[in-house]
mmCIF file of C-alpha atoms in Angstrom:
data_model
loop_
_atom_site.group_PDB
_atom_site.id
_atom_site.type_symbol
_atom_site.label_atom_id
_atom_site.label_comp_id
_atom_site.label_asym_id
_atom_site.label_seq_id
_atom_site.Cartn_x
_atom_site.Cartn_y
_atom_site.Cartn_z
ATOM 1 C CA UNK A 1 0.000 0.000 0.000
ATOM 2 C CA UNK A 2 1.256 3.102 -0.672
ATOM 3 C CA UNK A 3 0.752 5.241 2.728
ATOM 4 C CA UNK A 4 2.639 8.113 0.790
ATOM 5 C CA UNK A 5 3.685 9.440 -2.570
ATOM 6 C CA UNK A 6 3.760 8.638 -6.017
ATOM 7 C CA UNK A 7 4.285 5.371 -8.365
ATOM 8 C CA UNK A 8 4.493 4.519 -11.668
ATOM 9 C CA UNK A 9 3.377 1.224 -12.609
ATOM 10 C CA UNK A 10 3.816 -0.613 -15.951
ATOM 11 C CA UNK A 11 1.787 -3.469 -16.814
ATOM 12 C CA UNK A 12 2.807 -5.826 -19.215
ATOM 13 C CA UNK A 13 0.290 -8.318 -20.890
ATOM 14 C CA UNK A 14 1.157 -11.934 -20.714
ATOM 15 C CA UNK A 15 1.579 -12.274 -24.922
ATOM 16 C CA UNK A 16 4.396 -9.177 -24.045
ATOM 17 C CA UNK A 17 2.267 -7.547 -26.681
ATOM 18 C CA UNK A 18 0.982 -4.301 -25.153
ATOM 19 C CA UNK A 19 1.793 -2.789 -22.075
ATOM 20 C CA UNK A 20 -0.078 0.029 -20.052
ATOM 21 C CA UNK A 21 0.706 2.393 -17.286
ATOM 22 C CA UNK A 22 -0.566 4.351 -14.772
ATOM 23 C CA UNK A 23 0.312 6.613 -11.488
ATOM 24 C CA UNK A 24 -0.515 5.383 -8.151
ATOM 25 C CA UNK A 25 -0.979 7.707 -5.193
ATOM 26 C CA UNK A 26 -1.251 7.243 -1.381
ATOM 27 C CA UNK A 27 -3.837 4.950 -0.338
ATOM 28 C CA UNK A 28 -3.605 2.976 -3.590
ATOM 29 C CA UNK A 29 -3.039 -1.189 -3.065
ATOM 30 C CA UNK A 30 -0.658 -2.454 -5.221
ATOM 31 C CA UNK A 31 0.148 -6.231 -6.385
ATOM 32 C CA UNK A 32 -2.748 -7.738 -4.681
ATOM 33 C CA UNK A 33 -3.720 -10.277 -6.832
ATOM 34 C CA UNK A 34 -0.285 -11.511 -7.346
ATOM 35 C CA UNK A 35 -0.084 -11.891 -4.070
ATOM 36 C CA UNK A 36 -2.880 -13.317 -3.180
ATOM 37 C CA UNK A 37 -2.804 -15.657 -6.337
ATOM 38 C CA UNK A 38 0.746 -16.362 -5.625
ATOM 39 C CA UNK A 39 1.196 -15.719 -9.058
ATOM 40 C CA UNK A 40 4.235 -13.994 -11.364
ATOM 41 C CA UNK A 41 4.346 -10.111 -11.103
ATOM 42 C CA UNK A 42 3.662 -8.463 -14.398
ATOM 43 C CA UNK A 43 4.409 -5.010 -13.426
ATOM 44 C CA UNK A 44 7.430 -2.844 -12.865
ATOM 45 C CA UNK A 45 6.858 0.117 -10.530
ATOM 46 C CA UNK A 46 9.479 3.349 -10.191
ATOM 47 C CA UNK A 47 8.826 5.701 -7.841
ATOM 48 C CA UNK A 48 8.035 9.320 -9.434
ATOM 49 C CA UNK A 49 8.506 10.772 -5.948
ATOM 50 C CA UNK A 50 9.813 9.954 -2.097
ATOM 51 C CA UNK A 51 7.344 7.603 -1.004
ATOM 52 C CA UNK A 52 6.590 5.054 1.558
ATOM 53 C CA UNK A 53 5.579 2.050 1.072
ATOM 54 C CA UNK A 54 3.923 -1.190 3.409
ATOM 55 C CA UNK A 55 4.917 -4.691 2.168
ATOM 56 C CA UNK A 56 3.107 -7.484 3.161
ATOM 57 C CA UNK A 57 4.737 -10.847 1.422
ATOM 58 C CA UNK A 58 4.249 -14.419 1.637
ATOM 59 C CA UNK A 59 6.438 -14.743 4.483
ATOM 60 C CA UNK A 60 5.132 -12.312 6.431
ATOM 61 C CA UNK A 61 1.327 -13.466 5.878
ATOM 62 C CA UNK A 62 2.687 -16.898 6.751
ATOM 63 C CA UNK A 63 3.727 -15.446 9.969
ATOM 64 C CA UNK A 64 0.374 -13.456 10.711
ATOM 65 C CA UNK A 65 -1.201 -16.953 10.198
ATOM 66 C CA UNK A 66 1.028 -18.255 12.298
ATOM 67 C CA UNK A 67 0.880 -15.778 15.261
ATOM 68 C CA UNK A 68 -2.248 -13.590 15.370
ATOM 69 C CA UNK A 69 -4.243 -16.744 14.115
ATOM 70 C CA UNK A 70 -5.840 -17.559 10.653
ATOM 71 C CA UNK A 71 -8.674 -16.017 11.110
ATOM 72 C CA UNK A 72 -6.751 -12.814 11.039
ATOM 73 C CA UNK A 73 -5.068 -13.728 8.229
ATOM 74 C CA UNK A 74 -8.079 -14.297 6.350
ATOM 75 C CA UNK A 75 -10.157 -11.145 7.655
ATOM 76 C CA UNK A 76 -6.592 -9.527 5.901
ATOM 77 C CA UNK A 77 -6.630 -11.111 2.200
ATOM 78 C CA UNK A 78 -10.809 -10.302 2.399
ATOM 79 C CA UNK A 79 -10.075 -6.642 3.380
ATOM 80 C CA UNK A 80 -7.532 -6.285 0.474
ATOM 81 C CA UNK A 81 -9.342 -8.283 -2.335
ATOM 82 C CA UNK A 82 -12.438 -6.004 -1.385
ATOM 83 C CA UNK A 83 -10.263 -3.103 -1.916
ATOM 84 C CA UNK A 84 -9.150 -5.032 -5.427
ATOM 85 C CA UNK A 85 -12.963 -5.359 -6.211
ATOM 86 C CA UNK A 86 -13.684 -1.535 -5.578
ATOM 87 C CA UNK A 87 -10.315 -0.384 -7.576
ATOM 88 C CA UNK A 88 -11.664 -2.952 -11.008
ATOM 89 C CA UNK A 89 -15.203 -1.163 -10.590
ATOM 90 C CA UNK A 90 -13.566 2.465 -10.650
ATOM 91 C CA UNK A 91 -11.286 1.232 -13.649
ATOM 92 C CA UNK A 92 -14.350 -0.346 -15.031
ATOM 93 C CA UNK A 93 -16.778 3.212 -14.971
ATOM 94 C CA UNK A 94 -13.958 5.633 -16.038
ATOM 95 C CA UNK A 95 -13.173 2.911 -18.970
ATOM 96 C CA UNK A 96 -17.023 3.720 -19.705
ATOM 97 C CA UNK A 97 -17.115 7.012 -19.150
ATOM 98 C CA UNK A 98 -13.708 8.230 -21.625
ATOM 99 C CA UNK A 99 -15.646 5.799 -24.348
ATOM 100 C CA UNK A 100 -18.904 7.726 -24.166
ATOM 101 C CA UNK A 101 -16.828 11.194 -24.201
ATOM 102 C CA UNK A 102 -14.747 9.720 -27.682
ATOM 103 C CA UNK A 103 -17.958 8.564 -29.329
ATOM 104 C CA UNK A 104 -19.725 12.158 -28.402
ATOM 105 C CA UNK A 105 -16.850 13.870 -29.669
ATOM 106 C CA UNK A 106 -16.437 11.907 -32.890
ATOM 107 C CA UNK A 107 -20.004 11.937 -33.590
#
């Protein structure tokens, strides 16, 4: 999560065909499904200025698991694929939304 700053983030389809990019600012969750899939990344991320940033890896979810109790660790990877969820609907309306505006202004 990014508690502070800015990112740039470069994502790479799996074909290596296209890529896209966008800035992330504070309070924006980053890699989520890759972590929680315990997939491959397909993203490289620069900072475009100081930032901080909270990791939370395989490791160290093991070890919430482990100590504060699964439970917790669950209540965690709901709380962040709920934030996923909410960040694909916003993606999904502004998608919408710049269409409409092109096919009004081309029309």
């Amino acid at each position: 999560m990014i508690e502070a700053g800015m990112l740039r983030a470069v994502y790479i389809l799996s074909d290596g065909s296209h890529s896209i990019s966008e800035s992330m600012v504070a309070g924006t969750v980053a890699g989520e499904l890759s972590f929680l899939s315990r997939t491959k990344r397909n993203t490289n991320v620069v900072a475009e200025r100081d930032s901080v940033l909270w990791k939370m890896d395989v490791d160290a979810h093991e070890r919430m698991g482990k100590e504060l109790g699964w439970a917790t660790a669950r209540k965690f990877e709901e709380t962040v694929l709920k934030i996923a969820v909410a960040e694909t609907e916003v993606l999904m309306v502004s998608r919408a939304l710049f269409s409409r505006v092109v096919q009004t202004l081309v029309h």
